[in-house]
mmCIF file of C-alpha atoms in Angstrom:
data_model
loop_
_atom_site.group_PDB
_atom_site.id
_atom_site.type_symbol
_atom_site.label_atom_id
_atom_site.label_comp_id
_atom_site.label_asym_id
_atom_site.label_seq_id
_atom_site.Cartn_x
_atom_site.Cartn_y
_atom_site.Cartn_z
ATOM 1 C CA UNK A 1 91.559 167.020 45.481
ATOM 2 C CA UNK A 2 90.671 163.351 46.826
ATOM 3 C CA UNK A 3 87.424 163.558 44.873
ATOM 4 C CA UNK A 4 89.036 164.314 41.947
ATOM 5 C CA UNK A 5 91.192 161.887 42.447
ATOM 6 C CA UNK A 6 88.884 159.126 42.962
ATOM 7 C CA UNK A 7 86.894 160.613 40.041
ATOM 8 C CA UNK A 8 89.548 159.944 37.742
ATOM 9 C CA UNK A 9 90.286 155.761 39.458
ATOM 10 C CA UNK A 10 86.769 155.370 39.076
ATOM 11 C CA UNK A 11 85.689 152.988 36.159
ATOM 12 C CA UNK A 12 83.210 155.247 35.498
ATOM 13 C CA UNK A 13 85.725 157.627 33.934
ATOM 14 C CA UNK A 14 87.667 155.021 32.341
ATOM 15 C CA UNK A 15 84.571 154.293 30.474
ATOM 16 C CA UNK A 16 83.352 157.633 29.766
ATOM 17 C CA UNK A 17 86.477 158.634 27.933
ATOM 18 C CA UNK A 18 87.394 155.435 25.982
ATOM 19 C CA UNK A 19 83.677 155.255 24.433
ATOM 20 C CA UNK A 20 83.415 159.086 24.005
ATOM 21 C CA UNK A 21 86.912 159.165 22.240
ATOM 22 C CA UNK A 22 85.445 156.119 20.231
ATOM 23 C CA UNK A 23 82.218 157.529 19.500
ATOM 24 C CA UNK A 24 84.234 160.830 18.542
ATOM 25 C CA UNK A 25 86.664 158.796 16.193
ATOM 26 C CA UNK A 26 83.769 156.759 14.807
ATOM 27 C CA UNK A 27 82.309 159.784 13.915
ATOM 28 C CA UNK A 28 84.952 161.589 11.996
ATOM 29 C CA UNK A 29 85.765 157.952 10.198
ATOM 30 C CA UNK A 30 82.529 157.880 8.833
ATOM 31 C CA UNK A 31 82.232 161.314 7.349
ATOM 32 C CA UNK A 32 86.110 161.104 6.517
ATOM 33 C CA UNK A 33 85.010 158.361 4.361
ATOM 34 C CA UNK A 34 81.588 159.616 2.831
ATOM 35 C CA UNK A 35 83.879 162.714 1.891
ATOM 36 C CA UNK A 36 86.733 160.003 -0.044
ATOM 37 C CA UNK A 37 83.799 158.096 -1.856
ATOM 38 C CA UNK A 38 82.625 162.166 -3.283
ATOM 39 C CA UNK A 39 86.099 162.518 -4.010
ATOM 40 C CA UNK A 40 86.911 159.574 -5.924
ATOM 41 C CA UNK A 41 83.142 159.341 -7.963
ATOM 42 C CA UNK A 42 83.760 163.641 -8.547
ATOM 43 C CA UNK A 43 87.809 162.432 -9.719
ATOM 44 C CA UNK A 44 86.509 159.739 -11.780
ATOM 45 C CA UNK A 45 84.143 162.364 -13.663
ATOM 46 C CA UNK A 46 86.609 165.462 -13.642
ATOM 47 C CA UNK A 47 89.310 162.255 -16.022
ATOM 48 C CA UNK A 48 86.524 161.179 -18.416
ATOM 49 C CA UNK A 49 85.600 165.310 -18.769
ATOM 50 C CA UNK A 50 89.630 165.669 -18.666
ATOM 51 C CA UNK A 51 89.198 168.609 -16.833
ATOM 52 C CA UNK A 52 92.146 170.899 -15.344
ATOM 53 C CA UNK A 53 94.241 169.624 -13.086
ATOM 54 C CA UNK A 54 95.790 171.429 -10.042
ATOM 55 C CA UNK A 55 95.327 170.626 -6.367
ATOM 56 C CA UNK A 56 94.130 174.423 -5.999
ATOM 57 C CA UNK A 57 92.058 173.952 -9.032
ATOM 58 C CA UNK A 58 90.438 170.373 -8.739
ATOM 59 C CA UNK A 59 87.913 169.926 -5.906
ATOM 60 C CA UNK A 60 88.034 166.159 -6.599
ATOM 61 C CA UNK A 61 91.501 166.431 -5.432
ATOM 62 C CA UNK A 62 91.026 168.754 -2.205
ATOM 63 C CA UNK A 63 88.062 166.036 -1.060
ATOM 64 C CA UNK A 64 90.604 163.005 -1.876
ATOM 65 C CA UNK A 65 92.946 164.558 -0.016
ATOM 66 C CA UNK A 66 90.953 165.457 2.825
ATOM 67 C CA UNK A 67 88.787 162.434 3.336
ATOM 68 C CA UNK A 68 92.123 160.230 3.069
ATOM 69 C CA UNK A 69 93.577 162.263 5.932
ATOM 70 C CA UNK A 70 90.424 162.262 7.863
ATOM 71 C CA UNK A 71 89.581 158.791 7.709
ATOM 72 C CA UNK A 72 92.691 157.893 8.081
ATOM 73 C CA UNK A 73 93.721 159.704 11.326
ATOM 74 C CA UNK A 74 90.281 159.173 13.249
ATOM 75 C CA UNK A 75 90.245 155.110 12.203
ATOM 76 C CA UNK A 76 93.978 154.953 14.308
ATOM 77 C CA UNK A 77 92.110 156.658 16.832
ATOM 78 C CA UNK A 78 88.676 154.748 16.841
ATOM 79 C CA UNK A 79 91.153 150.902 16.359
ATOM 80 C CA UNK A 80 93.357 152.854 19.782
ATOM 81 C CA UNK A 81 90.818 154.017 22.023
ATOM 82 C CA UNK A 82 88.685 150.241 21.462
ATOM 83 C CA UNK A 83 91.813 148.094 21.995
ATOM 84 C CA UNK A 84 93.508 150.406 24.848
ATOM 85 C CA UNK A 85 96.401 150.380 22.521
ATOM 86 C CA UNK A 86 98.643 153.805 23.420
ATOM 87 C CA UNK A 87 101.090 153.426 20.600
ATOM 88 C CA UNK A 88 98.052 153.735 18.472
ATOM 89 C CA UNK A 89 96.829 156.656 20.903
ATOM 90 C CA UNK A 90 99.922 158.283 20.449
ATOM 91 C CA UNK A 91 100.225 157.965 17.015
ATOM 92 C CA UNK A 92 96.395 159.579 16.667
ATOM 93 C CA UNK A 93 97.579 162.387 19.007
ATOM 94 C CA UNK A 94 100.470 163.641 17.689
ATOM 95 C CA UNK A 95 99.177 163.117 14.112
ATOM 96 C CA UNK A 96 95.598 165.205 14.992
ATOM 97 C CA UNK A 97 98.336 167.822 17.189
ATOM 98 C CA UNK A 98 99.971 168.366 13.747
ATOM 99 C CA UNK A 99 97.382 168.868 11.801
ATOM 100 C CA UNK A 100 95.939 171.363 14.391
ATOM 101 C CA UNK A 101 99.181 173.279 14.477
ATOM 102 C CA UNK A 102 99.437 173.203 10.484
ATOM 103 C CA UNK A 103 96.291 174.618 10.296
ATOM 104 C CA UNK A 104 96.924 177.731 13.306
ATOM 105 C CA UNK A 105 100.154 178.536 11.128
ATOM 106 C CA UNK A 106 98.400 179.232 8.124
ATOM 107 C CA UNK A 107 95.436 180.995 9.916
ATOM 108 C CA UNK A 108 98.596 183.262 11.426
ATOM 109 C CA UNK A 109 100.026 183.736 7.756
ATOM 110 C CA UNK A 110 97.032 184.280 6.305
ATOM 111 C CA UNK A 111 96.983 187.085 8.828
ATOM 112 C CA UNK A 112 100.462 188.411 9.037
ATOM 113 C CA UNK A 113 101.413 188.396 5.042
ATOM 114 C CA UNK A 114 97.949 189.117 3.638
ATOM 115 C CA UNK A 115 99.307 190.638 0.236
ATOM 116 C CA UNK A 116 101.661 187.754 -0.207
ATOM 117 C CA UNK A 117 98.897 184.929 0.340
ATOM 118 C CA UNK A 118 96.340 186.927 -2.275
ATOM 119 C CA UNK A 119 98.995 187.061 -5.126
ATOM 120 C CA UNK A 120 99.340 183.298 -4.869
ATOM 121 C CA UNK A 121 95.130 182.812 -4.995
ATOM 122 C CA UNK A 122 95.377 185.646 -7.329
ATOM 123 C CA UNK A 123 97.612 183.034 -9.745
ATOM 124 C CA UNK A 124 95.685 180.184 -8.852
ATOM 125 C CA UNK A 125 92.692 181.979 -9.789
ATOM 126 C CA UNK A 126 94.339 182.934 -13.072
ATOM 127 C CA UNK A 127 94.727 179.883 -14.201
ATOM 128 C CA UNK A 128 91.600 178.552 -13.442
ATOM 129 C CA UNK A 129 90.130 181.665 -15.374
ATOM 130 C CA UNK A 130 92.342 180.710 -18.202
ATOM 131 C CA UNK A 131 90.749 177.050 -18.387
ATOM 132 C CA UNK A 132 87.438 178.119 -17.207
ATOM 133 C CA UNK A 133 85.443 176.465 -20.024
ATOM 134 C CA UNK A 134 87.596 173.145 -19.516
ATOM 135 C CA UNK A 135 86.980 172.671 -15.753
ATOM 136 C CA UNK A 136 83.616 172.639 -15.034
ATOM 137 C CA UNK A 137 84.083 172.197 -11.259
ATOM 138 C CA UNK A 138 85.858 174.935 -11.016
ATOM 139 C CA UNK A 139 83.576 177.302 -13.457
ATOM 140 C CA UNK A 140 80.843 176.020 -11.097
ATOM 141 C CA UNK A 141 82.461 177.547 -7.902
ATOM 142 C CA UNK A 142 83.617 180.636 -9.313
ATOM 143 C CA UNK A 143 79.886 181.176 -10.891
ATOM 144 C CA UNK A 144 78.729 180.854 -7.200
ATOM 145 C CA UNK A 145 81.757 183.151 -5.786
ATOM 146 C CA UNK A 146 80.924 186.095 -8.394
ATOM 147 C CA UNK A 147 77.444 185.821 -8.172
ATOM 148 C CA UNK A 148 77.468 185.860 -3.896
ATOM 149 C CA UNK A 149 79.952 187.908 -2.966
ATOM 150 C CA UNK A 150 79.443 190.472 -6.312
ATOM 151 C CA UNK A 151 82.443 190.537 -7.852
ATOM 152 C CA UNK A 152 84.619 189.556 -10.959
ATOM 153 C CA UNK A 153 87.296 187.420 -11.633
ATOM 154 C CA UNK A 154 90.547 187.403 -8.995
ATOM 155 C CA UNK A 155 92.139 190.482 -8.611
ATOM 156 C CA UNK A 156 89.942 192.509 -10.616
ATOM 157 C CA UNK A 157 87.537 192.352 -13.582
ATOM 158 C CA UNK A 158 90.261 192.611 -16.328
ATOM 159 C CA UNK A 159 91.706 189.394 -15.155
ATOM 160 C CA UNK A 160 89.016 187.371 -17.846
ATOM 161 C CA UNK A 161 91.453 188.602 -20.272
ATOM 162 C CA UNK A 162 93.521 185.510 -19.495
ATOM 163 C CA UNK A 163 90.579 183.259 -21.062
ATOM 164 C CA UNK A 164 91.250 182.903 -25.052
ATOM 165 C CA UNK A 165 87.594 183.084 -25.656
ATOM 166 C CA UNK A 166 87.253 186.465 -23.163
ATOM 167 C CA UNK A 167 90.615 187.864 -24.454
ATOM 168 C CA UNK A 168 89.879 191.104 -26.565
ATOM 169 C CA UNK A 169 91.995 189.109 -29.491
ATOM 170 C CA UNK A 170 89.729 187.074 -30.067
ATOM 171 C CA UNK A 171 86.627 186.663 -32.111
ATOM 172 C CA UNK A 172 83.751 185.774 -31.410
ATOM 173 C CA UNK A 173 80.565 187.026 -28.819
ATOM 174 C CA UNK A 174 82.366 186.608 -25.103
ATOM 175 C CA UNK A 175 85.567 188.827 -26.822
ATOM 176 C CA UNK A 176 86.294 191.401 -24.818
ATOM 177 C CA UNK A 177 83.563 190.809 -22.223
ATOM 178 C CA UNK A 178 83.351 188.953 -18.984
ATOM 179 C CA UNK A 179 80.884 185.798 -18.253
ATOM 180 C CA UNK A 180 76.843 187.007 -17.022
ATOM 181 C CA UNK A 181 77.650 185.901 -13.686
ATOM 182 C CA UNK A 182 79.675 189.279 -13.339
ATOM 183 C CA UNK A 183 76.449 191.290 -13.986
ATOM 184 C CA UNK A 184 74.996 193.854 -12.064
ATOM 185 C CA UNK A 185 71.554 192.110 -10.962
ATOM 186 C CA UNK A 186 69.062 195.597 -11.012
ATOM 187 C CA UNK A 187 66.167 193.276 -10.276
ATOM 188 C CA UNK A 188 66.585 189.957 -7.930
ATOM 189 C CA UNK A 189 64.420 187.080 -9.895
ATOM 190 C CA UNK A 190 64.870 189.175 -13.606
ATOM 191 C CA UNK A 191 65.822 186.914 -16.709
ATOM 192 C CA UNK A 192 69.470 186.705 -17.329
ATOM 193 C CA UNK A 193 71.039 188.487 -20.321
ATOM 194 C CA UNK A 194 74.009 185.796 -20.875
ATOM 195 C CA UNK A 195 75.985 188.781 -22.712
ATOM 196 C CA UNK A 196 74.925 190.953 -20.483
ATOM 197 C CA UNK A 197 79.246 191.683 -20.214
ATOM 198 C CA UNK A 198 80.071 192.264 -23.914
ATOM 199 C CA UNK A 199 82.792 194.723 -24.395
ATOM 200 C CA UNK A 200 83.377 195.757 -21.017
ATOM 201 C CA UNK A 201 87.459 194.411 -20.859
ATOM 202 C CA UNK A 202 88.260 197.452 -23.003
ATOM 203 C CA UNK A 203 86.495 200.319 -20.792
ATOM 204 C CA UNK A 204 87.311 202.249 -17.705
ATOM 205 C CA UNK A 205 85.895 200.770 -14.277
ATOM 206 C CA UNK A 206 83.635 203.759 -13.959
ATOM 207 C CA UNK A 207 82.106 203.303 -17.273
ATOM 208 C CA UNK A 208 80.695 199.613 -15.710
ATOM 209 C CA UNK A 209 80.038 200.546 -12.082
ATOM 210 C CA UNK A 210 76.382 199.821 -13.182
ATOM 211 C CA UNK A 211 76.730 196.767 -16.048
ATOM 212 C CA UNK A 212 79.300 194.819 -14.038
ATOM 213 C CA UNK A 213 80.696 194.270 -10.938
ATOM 214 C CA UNK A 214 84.183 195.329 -11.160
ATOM 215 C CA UNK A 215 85.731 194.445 -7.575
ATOM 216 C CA UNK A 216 87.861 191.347 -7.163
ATOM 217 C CA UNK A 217 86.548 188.125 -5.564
ATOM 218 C CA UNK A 218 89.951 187.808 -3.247
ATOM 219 C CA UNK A 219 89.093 191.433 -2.116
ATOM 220 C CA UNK A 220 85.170 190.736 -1.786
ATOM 221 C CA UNK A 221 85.867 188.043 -0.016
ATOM 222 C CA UNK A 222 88.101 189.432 2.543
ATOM 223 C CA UNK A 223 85.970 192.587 3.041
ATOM 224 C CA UNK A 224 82.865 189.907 3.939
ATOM 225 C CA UNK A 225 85.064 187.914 6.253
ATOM 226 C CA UNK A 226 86.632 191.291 8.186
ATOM 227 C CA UNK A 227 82.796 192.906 7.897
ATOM 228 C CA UNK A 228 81.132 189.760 9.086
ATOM 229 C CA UNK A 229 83.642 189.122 12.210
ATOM 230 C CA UNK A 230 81.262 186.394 14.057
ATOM 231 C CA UNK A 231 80.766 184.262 10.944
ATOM 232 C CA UNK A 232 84.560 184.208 10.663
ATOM 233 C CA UNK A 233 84.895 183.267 13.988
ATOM 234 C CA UNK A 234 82.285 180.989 14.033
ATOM 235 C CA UNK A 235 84.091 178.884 10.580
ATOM 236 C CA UNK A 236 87.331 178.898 12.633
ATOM 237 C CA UNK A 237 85.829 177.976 15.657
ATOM 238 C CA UNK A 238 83.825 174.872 13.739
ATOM 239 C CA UNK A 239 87.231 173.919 11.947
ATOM 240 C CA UNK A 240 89.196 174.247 15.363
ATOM 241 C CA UNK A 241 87.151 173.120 18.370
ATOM 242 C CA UNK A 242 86.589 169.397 16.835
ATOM 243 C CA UNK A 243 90.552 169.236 16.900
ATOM 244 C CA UNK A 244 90.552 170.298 20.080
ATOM 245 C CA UNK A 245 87.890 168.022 21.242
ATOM 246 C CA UNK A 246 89.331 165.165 20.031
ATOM 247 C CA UNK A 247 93.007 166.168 21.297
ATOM 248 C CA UNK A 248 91.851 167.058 24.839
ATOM 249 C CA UNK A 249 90.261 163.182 24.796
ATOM 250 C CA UNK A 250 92.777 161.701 23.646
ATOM 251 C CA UNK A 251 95.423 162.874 25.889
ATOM 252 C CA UNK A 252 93.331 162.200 28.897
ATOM 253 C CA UNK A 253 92.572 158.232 28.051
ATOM 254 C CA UNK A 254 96.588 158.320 26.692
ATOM 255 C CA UNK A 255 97.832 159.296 30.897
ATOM 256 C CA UNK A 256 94.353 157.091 32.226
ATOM 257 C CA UNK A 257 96.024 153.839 29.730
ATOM 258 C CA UNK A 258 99.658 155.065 31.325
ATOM 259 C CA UNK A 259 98.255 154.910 34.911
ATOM 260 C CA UNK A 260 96.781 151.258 34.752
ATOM 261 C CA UNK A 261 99.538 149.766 33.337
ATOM 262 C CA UNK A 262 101.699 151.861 35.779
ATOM 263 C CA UNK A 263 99.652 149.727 38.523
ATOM 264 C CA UNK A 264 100.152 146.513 36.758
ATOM 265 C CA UNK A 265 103.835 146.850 35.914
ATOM 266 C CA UNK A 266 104.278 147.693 39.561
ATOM 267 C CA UNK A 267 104.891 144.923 42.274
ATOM 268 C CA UNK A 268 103.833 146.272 45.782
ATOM 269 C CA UNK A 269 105.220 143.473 48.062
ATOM 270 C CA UNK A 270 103.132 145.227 50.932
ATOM 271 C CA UNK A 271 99.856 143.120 48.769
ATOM 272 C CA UNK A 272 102.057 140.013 49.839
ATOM 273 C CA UNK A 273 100.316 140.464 53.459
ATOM 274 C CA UNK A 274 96.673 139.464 52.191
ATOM 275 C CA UNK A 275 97.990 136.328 50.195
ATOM 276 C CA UNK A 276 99.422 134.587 54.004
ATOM 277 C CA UNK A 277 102.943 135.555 53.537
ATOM 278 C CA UNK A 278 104.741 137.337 56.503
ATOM 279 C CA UNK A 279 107.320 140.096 55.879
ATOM 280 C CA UNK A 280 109.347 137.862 59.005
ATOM 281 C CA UNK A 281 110.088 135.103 56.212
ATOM 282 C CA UNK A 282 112.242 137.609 54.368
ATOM 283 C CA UNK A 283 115.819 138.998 55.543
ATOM 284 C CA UNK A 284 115.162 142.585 54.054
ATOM 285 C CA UNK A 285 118.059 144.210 55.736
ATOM 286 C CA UNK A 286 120.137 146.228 53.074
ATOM 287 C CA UNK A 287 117.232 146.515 51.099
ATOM 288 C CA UNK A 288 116.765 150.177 52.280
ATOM 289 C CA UNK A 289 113.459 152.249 53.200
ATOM 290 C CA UNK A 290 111.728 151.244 49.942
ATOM 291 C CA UNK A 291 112.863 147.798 50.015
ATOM 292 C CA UNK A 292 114.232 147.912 46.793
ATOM 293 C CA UNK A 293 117.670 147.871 47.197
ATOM 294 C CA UNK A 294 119.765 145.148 45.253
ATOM 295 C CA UNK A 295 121.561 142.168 47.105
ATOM 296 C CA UNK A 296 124.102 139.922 46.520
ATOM 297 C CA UNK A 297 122.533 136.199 46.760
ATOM 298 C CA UNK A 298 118.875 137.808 46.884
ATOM 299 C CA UNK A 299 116.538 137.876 49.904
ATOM 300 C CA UNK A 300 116.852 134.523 51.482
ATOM 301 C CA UNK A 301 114.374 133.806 54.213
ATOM 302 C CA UNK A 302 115.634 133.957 57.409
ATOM 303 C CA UNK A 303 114.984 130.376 58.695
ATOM 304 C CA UNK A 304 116.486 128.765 55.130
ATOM 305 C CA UNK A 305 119.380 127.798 57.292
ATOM 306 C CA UNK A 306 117.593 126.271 59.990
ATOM 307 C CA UNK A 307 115.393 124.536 57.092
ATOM 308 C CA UNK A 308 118.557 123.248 55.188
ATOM 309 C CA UNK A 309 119.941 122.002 58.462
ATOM 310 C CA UNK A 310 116.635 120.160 59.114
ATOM 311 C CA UNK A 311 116.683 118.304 55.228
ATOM 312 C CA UNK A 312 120.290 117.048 55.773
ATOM 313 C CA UNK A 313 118.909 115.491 58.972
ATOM 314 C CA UNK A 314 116.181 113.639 57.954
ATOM 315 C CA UNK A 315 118.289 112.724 54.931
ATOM 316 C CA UNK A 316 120.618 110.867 57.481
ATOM 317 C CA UNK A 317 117.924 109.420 59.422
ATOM 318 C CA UNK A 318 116.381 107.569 56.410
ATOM 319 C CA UNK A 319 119.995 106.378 55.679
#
């Protein structure tokens, strides 16, 4: 325990946790903010495009959002841990504890009501699907989804019926069909047939088990994440352990910052000794075993009679 103890007095480990929370908070600043700057210039391009809007929808948004929070959370902490300022600390801790616990409870829901979280992608998908051709962001990502993971549109293949131009009401050559990236790839590297999915919205799933793929990306997705257990793991551990990280430094410099000024808010009269002052100049009865006791008229030193006594004298004498 007493090396531990001096471990933790030393200045050594003072300085080893304020510049490793500051590097840490630094860090996290400066990608918080290289992720805002993507976010505004892909914003700025998704308004002259007018593209959809929806914070589900719009990646410009999700980056905004999250390199606003980022930046702004790890800069508190980076301006704290430089200036030894603990509201600042505090502020950075509880904020980053929040966050942390936000994110756990939705990891937990995800888990616990599964059917209820994939109806509300399956609706957010929808209505991307519906404005697919408006938002190219979005038709970007779920190109890449349907196309890596093998599947078609959110719930199921049928769901491209929500897109006026894949709708089998309309006219034209995407009615009734779903977008190439749907496709059954027979040989990787072979030229793509961009109607490779015409007419398939109006047949049976067996009838395109070998044109399209007819699975849903929320289920695809899933199955990878469940079949692929150490990937998962890894993306929550990568998501999770910086958080952690950063909330195990924090509270450490926090108590180290509550110790010294602890020490410096504290008078120990027994430091009087090394500055020439005797405890014998002080009347400290009543003050009680920690000498802290209050007293009416304060601790007068014992001889201030004898030294009053001794003024009034020589005040007489020079009369």
């Amino acid at each position: 325990m007493a090396p531990a103890s001096e471990c933790r007095n030393s200045h050594l480990y003072y300085y080893s946790i304020k510049f490793a929370l500051s590097a840490y908070a630094t860090l996290f600043s400066i990608l918080g903010l290289v992720i805002l700057c993507v976010g505004i210039y892909a914003e700025v391009e998704r308004q002259k495009h007018k593209t959809l809007e929806g914070i589900f929808l719009a990646p410009a948004i999700i980056l905004l959002l999250l390199g606003f929070t980022m930046f702004g959370v790890s800069f508190v902490g980076m301006v704290g841990s430089l200036r030894d300022n603990r509201t600042l600390l505090k502020t950075f801790f509880w904020v980053l504890l929040v966050i942390f616990l936000t994110e756990l409870l939705l990891i937990f829901i995800e888990i616990i009501f599964e059917n209820k979280m994939n109806a509300v992608f399956h609706s957010n998908i929808q209505e991307g699907i519906r404005h697919y051709y408006d938002d190219l962001d979005f038709k970007n990502i779920l190109d890449f989804v349907q196309e890596k993971f093998s599947c078609c549109g959110g719930d199921e293949y049928r769901d491209w019926e929500v897109n006026q131009y894949h709708s089998c009401n309309s006219s034209g050559p995407l009615a009734c069909g779903v977008p190439y990236t749907c496709c059954v790839r027979k040989v990787p590297g072979e030229v793509i047939n961009t109607l490779c999915g015409y007419r398939t919205l109006d047949k049976e799933r067996l009838e395109l088990l070998s044109i399209i793929h007819v699975r849903g990306c929320i289920h695809a997705v899933g199955l990878w994440l469940k079949d692929n257990f150490e990937a998962t793991l890894g993306i929550v551990c990568s998501l999770l352990l910086p958080q952690v990280i950063g909330l195990v430094m924090a509270w450490l410099y926090w108590q180290k910052l509550n110790e010294i000024y602890s020490k410096l808010d504290t008078v120990d009269f027994r430091l009087l000794e090394m500055r020439d002052f005797s405890f014998g100049a002080v009347d400290l009865s009543g003050a009680g075993w920690c000498w802290c006791l209050p007293k009416e008229g304060g601790y007068i030193p014992v001889n201030a009679e004898d030294e009053e006594d001794e003024e009034e004298g020589a005040i007489c004498h020079s009369k």
